[in-house]
Short mmCIF file of C-alpha atoms and ligand atoms in Angstrom, two decimals:
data_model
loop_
_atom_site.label_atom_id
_atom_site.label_comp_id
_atom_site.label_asym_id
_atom_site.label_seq_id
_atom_site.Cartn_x
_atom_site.Cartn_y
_atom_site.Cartn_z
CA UNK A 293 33.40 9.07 -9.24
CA UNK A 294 37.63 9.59 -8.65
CA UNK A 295 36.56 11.13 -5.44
CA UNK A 296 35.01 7.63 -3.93
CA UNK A 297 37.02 5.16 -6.59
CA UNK A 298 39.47 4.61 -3.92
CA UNK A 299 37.12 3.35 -1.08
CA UNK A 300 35.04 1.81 -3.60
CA UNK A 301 38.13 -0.83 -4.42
CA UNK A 302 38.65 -1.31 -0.81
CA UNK A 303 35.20 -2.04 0.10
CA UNK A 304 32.39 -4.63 -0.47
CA UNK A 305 30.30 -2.19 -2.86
CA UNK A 306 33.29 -2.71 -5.56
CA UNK A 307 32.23 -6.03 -6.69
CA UNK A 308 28.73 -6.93 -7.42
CA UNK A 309 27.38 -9.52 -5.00
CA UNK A 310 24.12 -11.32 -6.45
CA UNK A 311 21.66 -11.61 -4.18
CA UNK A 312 19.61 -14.11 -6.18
CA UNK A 313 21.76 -17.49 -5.54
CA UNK A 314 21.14 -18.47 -1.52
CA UNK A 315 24.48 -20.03 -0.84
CA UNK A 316 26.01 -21.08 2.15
CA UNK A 317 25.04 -18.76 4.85
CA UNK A 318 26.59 -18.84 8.94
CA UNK A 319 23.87 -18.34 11.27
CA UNK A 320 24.13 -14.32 11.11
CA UNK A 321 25.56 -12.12 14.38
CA UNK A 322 22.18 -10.04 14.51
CA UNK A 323 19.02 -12.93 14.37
CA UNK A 324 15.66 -10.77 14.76
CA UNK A 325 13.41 -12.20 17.47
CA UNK A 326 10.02 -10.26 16.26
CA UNK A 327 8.11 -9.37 19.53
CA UNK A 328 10.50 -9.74 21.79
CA UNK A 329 9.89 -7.42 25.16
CA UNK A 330 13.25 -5.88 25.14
CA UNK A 331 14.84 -4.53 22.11
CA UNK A 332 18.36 -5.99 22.49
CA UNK A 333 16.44 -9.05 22.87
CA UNK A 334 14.51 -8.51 19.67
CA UNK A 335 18.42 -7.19 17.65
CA UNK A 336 18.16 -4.79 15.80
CA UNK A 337 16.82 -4.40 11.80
CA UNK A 338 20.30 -3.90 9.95
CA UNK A 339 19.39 -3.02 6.10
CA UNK A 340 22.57 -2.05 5.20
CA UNK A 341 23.82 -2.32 2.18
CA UNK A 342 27.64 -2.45 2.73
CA UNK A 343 28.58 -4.97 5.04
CA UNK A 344 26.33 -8.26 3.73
CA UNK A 345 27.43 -10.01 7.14
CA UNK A 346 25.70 -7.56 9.78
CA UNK A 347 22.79 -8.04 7.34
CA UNK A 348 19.25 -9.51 8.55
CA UNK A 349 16.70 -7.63 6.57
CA UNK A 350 15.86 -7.58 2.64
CA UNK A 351 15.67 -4.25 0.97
CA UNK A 352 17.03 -1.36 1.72
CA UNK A 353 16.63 2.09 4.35
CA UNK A 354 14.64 4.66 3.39
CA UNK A 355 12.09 3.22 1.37
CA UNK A 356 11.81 4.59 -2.41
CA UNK A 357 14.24 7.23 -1.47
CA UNK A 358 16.86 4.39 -1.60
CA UNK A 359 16.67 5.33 -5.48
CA UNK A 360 17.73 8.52 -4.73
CA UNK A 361 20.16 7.24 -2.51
CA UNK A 362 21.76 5.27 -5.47
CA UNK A 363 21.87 8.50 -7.65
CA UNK A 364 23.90 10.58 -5.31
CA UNK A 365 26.29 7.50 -4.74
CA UNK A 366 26.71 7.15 -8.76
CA UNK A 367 27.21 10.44 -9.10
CA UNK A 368 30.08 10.99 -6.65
CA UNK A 369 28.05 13.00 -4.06
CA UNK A 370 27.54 10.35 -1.48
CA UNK A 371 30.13 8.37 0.06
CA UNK A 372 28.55 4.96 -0.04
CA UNK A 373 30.13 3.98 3.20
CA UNK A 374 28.92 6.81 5.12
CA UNK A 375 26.92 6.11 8.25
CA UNK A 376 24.72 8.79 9.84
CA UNK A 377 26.08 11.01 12.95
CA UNK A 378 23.42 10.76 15.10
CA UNK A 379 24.35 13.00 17.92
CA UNK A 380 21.45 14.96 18.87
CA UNK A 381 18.98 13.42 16.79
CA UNK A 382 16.94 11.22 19.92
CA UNK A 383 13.41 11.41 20.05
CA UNK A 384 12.05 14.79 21.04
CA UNK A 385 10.02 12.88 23.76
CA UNK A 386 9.83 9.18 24.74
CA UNK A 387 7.67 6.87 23.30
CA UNK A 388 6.78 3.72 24.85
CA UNK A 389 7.97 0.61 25.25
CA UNK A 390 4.26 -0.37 25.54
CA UNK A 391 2.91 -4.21 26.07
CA UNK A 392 1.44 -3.83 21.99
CA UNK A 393 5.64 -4.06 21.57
CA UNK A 394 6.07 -7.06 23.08
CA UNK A 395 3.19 -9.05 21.14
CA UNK A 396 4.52 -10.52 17.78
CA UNK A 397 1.22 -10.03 15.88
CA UNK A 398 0.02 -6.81 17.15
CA UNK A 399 2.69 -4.80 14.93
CA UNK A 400 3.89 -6.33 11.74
CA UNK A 401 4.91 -3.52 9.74
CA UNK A 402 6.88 -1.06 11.35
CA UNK A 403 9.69 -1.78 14.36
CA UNK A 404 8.31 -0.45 17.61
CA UNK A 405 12.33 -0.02 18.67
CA UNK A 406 13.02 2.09 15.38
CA UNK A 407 13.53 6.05 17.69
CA UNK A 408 15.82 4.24 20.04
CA UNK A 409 18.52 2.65 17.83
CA UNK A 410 20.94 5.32 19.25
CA UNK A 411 19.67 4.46 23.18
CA UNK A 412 19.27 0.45 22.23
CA UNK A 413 22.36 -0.16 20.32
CA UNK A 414 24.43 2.30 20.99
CA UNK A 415 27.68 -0.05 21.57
CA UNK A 416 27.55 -1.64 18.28
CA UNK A 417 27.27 1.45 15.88
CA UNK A 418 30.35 2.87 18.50
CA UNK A 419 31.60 -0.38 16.97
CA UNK A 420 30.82 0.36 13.49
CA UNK A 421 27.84 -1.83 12.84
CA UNK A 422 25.33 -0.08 10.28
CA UNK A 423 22.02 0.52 12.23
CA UNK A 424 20.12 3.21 11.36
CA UNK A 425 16.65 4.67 12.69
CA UNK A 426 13.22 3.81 10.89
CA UNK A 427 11.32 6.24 13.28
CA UNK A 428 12.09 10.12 14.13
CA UNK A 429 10.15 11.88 16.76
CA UNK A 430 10.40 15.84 16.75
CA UNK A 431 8.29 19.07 17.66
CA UNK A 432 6.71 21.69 15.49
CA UNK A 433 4.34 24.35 15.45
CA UNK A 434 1.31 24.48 12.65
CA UNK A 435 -0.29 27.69 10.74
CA UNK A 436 -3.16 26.07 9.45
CA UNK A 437 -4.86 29.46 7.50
CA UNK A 438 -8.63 27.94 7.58
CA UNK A 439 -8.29 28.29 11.49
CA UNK A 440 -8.62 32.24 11.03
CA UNK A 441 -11.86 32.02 10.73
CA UNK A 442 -13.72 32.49 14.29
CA UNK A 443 -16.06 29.37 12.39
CA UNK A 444 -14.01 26.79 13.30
CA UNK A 445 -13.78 27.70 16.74
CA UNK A 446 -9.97 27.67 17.27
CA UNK A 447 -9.04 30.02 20.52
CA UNK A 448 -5.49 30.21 22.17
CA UNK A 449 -4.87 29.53 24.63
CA UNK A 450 -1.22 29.50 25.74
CA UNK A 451 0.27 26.51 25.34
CA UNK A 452 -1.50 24.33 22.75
CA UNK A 453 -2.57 27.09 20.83
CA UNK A 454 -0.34 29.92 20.77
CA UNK A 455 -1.69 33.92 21.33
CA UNK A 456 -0.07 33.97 17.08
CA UNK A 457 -2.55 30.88 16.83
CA UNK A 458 0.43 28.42 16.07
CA UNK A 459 -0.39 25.34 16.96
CA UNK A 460 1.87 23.08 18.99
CA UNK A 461 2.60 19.18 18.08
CA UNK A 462 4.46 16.78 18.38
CA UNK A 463 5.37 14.90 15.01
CA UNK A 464 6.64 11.66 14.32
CA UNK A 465 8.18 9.97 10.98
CA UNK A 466 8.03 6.20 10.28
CA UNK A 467 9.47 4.08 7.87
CA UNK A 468 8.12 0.89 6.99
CA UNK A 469 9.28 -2.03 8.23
CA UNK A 470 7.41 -5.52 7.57
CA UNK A 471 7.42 -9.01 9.16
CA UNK A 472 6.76 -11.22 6.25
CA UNK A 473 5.21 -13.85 8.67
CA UNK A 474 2.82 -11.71 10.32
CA UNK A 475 2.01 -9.46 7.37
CA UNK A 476 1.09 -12.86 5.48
CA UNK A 477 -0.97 -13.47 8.74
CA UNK A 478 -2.88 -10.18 8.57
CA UNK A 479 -4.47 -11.24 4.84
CA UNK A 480 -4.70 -14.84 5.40
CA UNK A 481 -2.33 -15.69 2.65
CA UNK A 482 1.05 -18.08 3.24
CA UNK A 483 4.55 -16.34 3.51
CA UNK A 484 5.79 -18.26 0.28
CA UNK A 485 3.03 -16.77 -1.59
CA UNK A 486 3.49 -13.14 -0.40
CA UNK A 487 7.03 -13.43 -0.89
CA UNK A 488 6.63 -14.70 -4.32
CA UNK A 489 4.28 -12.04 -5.01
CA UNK A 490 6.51 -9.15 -3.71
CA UNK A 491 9.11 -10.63 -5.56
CA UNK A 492 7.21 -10.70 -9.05
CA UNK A 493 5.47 -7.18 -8.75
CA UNK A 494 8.36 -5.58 -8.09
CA UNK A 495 10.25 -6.30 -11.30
CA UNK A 496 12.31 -8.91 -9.32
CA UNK A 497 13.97 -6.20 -7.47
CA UNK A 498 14.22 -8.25 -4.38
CA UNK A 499 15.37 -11.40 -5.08
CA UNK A 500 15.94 -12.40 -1.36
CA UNK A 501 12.39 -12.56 -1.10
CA UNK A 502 12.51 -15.76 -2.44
CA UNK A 503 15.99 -16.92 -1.87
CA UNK A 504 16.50 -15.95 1.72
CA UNK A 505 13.41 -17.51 3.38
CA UNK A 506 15.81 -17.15 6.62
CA UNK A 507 15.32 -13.36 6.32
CA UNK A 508 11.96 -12.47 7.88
CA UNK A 509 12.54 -8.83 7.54
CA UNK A 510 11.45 -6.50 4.34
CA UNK A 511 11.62 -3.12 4.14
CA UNK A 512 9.59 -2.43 1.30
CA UNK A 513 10.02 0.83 -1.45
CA UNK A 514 6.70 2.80 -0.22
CA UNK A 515 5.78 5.85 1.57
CA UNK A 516 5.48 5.56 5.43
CA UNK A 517 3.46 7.42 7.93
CA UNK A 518 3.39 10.60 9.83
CA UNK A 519 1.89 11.31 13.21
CA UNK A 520 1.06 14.73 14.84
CA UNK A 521 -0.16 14.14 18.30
CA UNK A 522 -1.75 17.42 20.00
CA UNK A 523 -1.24 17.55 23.80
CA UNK A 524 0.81 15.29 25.61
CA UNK A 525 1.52 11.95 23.55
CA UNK A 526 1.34 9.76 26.76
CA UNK A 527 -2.09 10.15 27.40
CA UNK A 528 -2.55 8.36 24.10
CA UNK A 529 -1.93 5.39 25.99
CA UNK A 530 -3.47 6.00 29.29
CA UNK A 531 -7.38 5.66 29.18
CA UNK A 532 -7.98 7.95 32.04
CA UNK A 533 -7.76 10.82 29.04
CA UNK A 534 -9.40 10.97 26.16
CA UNK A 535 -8.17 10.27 22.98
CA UNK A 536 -9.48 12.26 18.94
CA UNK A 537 -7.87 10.60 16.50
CA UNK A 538 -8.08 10.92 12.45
CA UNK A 539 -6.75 8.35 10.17
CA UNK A 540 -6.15 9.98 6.87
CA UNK A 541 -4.90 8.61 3.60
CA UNK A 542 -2.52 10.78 1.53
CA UNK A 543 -4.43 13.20 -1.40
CA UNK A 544 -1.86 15.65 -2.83
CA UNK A 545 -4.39 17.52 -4.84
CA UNK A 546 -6.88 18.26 -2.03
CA UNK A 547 -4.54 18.25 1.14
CA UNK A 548 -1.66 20.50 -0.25
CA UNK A 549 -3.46 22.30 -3.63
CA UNK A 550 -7.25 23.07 -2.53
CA UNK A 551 -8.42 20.91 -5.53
CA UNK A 552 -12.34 20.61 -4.85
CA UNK A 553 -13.36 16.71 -5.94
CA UNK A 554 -13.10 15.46 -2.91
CA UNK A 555 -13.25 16.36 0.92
CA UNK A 556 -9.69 15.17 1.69
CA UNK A 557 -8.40 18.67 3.19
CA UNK A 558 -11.52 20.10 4.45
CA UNK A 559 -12.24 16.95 6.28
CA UNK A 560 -8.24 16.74 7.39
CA UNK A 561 -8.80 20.35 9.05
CA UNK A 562 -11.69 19.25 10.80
CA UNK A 563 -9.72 16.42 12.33
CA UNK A 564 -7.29 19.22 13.24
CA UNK A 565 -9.42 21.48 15.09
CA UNK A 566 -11.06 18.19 16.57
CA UNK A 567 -7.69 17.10 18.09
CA UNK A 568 -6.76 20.76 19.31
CA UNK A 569 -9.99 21.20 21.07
CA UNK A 570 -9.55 17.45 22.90
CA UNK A 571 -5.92 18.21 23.26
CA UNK A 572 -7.45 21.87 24.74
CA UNK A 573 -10.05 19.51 27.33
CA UNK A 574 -6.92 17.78 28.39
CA UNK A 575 -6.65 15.11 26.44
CA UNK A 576 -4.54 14.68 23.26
CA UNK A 577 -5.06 14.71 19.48
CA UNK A 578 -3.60 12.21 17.43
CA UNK A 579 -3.85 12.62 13.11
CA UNK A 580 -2.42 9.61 11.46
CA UNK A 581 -1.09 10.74 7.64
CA UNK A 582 -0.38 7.25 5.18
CA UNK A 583 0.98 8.39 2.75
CA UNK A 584 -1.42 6.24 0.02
CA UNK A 585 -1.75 8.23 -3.07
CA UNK A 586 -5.29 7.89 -4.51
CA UNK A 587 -6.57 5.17 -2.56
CA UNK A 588 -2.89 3.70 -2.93
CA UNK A 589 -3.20 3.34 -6.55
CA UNK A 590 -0.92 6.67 -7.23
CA UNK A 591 -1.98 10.07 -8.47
CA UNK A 592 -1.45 8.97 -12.46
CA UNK A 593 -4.04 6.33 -11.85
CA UNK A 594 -6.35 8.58 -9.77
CA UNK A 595 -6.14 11.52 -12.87
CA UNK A 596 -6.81 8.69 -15.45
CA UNK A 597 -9.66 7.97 -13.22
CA UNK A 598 -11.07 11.97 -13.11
CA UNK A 599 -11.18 12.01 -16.83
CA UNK A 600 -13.41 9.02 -17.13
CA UNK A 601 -15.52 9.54 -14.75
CA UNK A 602 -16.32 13.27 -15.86
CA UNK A 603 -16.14 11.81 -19.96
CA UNK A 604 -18.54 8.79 -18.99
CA UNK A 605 -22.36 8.48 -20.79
CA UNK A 606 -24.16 10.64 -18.07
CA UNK A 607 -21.48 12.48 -16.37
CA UNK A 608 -19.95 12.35 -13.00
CA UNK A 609 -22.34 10.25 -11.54
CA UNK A 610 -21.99 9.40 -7.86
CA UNK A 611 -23.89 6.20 -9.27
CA UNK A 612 -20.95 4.82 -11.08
CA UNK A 613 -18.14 6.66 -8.54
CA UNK A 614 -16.57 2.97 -7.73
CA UNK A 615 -17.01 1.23 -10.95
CA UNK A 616 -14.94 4.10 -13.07
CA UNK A 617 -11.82 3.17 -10.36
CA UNK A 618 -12.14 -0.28 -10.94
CA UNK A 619 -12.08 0.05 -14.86
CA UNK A 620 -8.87 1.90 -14.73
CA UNK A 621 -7.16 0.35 -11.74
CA UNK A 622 -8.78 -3.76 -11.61
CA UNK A 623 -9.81 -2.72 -8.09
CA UNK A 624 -11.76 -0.24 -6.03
CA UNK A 625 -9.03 0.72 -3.71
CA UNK A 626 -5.58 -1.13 -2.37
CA UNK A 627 -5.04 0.65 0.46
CA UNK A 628 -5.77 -2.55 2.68
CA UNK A 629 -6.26 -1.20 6.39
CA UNK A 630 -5.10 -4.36 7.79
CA UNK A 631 -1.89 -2.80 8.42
CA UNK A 632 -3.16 0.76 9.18
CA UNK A 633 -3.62 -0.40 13.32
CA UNK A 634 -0.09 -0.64 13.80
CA UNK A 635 0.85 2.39 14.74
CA UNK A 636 -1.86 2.86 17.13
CA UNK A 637 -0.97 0.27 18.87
CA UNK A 638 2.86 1.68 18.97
CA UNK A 639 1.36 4.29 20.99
CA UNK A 640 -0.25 2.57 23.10
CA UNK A 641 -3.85 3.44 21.83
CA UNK A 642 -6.28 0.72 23.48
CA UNK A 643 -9.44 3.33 22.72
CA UNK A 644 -10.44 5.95 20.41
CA UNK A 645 -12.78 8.45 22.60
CA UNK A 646 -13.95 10.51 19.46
CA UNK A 647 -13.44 9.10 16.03
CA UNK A 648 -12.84 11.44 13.13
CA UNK A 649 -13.59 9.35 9.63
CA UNK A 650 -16.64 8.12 8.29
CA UNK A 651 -14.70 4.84 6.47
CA UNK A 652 -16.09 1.69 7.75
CA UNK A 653 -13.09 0.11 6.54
CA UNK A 654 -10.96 2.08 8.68
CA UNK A 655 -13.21 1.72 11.84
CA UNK A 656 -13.39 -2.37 10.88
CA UNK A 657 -10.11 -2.26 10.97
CA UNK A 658 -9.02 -0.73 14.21
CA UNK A 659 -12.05 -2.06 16.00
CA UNK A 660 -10.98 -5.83 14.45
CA UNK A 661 -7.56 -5.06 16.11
CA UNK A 662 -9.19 -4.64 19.33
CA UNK A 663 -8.84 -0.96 20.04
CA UNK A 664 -12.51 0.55 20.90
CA UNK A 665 -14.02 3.08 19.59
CA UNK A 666 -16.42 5.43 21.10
CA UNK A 667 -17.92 8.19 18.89
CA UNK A 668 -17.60 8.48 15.26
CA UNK A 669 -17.46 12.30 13.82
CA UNK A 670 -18.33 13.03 10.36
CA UNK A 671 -17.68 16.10 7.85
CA UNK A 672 -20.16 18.93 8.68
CA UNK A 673 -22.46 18.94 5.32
CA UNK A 674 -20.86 22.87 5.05
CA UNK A 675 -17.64 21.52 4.11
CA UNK A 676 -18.17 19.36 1.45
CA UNK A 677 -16.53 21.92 -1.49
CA UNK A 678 -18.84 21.76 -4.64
CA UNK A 679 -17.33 19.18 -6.70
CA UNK A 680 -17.26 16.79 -4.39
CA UNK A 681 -20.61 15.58 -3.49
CA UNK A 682 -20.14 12.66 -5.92
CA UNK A 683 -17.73 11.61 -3.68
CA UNK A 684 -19.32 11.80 -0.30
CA UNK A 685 -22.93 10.39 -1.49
CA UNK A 686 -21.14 7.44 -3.45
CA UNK A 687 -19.25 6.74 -0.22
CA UNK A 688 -22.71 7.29 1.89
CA UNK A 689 -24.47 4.73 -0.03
CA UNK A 690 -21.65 2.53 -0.12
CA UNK A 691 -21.53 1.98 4.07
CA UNK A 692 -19.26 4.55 5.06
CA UNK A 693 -20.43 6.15 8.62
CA UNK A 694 -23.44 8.97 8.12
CA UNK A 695 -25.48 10.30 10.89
CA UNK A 696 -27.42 11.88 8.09
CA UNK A 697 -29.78 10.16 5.05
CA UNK A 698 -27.95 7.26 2.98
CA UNK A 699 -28.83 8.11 -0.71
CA UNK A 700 -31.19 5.34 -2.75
CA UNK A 701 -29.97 4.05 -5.75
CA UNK A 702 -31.89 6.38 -7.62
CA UNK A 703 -31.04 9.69 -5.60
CA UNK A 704 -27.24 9.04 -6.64
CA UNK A 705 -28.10 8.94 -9.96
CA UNK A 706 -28.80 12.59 -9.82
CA UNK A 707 -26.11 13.51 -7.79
CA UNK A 708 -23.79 14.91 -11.03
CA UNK A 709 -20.32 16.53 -10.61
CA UNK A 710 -18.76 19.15 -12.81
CA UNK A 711 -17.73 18.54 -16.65
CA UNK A 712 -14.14 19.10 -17.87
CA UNK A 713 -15.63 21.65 -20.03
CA UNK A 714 -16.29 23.65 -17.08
CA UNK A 715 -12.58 23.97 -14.89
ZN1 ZN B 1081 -8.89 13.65 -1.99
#
């Protein structure tokens, strides 16, 4: 606290400036033109929270982790007038611009320009101005252990599959970044009532929501989205190669822990190998990770949701796999995919080649945004782990993608999951 009472008094942060009172505002230094080609034409999304002038975005950077943020400035650790060094910290490899940038409704929730703030703007954070990156683009190598197996068919082969059987990627971090307009757009709703919405179900946390209708830009307090793109990411946006690509949603207990309910991992390894083996053809692997909890309802909601559906009259019935979310939640599933296109279209993705997800809200989706999609690729029947054919038949019967039979009404009834007596 002593340590950062001194800059505290000389800057803004010492006072408290109330964001809920509109006031008279200058037109601001920075104004956003969303889907402009260039992005010094567009300006660049300022969410800072020190210097209310440079301003043209509500919220703040780093999504949720602007919480933790606030902790290490209370507690004295973090300077709250630092701004990032970014030397050495461009993209790993270029990414775009593609046309998709340049086209206002074609991506409304994350800023296409957000790797290049350092390239694009480089004069005015020399100057001082607080931009910061909503995108990172690096490189890694992946030990996925399942791939040990000779079953999944995994060879080396040099470069995308090292002789250790490391796999090479290329990995990318987004933040979200939303266009109120166009995300009101996307579900058919007007801007005031998002807004107002956003606004209400977030405790009020944001009162510029409704106070700064001149501010078109939100970046909201969620998770964001990583890529890992096998092979070389620019043939994701040349059709002359083609293109495996999984979409998958975010499930801590199966992805990470093993945790046998559902197929979350074992299909999420699939996509893997699926991607390497393209990437291995010559041409390139794409996974998408959301990071959406539990269908976006959060893990507390999803446990809440295990224990009723093993406790229910019956058991865990693939019959009633739906209805026992919908009890605990209100709905099925809020993971809306009308956002979920965006990013392929950042890369330039104007056609999936081999699709690996059996969600028919996922393939609406994408194919509604006007990317095509050629094959769809569902989870071999031998991965499905025990526990989690209550899962996969509910979703069968329910219109997600299956080559295979789509259980009656009847048949799900006796497809039964495991009882909490018996972990
Ligand atoms: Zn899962």
């Amino acid at each position: 606290m002593l340590l950062w009472g001194k800059l505290m008094s000389t800057n803004k942060t010492g006072h408290i400036r109330l964001t809920s009172h509109p006031g008279h505002r200058a037109p601001g230094r920075f104004p956003i033109v969303w889907g402009a080609p260039t992005a010094r034409e567009r300006g660049p999304v300022i969410g800072t929270v020190t210097s209310s002038a440079d301003r043209n975005a509500i919220g703040a950077h780093g999504g949720s982790y602007s919480v933790y943020r606030a902790l290490a400035v209370s507690s004295g650790a973090l300077n709250p007038i630092a701004r990032p060094d970014l030397t050495n910290t461009s993209p790993a490899i270029d990414i775009g611009p593609y046309p998709q940038w340049a086209d206002a409704e074609r991506i409304v929730s994350l800023d296409p320009w957000g790797h290049r703030i350092a390239q694009d703007f480089h004069e005015e954070i020399a100057e001082g101005v607080d931009i910061r990156p909503t995108i990172a683009v690096t490189k890694a190598r992946l030990t996925i252990p399942e791939f040990t197996s000779k079953a999944w068919g995994v060879k080396a082969d040099g470069e995308i599959v090292h002789e250790s059987g490391d796999i090479a990627v290329t990995k990318a971090a987004i933040d979200p970044v939303w266009y109120l307009p166009g995300i009101a757009r996307r579900f058919a709703i007007t801007e005031d009532r998002l807004r107002r919405t956003l606004f209400e179900q977030t405790g009020g946390a944001y009162p510029e929501l409704v106070t700064r209708p001149d501010l078109s830009i939100f970046l909201p307090p969620i998770g964001g989205i990583t890529l890992y793109i096998f092979g070389d990411p620019a043939a994701l946006g040349d059709r002359k190669h083609s293109i495996t690509c999984r979409v998958h949603d975010e499930c801590n207990g199966s992805d990470v822990f093993g945790s046998d309910i559902c197929t979350c991992r074992p299909y999420l390894v699939h996509g893997i190998a699926e991607c390497v083996k393209e990437a291995q053809r010559g041409g390139a692997g794409l996974i998408v990770y959301n990071r959406k909890e539990g269908r976006a309802l959060g893990e507390v909601t999803k446990f809440l949701v295990y224990n009723a559906r093993k406790r229910q009259e019956g058991g865990d019935q693939a019959a009633t796999y739906f209805e026992r979310t919908e009890c605990v939640a209100g709905v099925q599933d809020a993971r809306f995919q009308q956002l979920m296109p965006d990013v392929l279209h950042w890369l330039g993705i104007t056609r999936i080649d081999r699709f690996v997800s059996m969600s028919n809200m996922k393939y609406d989706a994408i194919a509604g945004s006007g990317i095509e999609i050629g094959e769809r690729v569902s989870i071999p029947e031998g991965l499905v782990p025990p526990d989690a054919q209550v899962e996969i038949e509910a979703k069968k019967a329910a219109g997600y993608f299956t080559p295979d039979h789509v259980p009656s009404t009847d048949e799900l009834k006796s497809v039964v999951g495991r009882k909490l007596e018996e972990f």
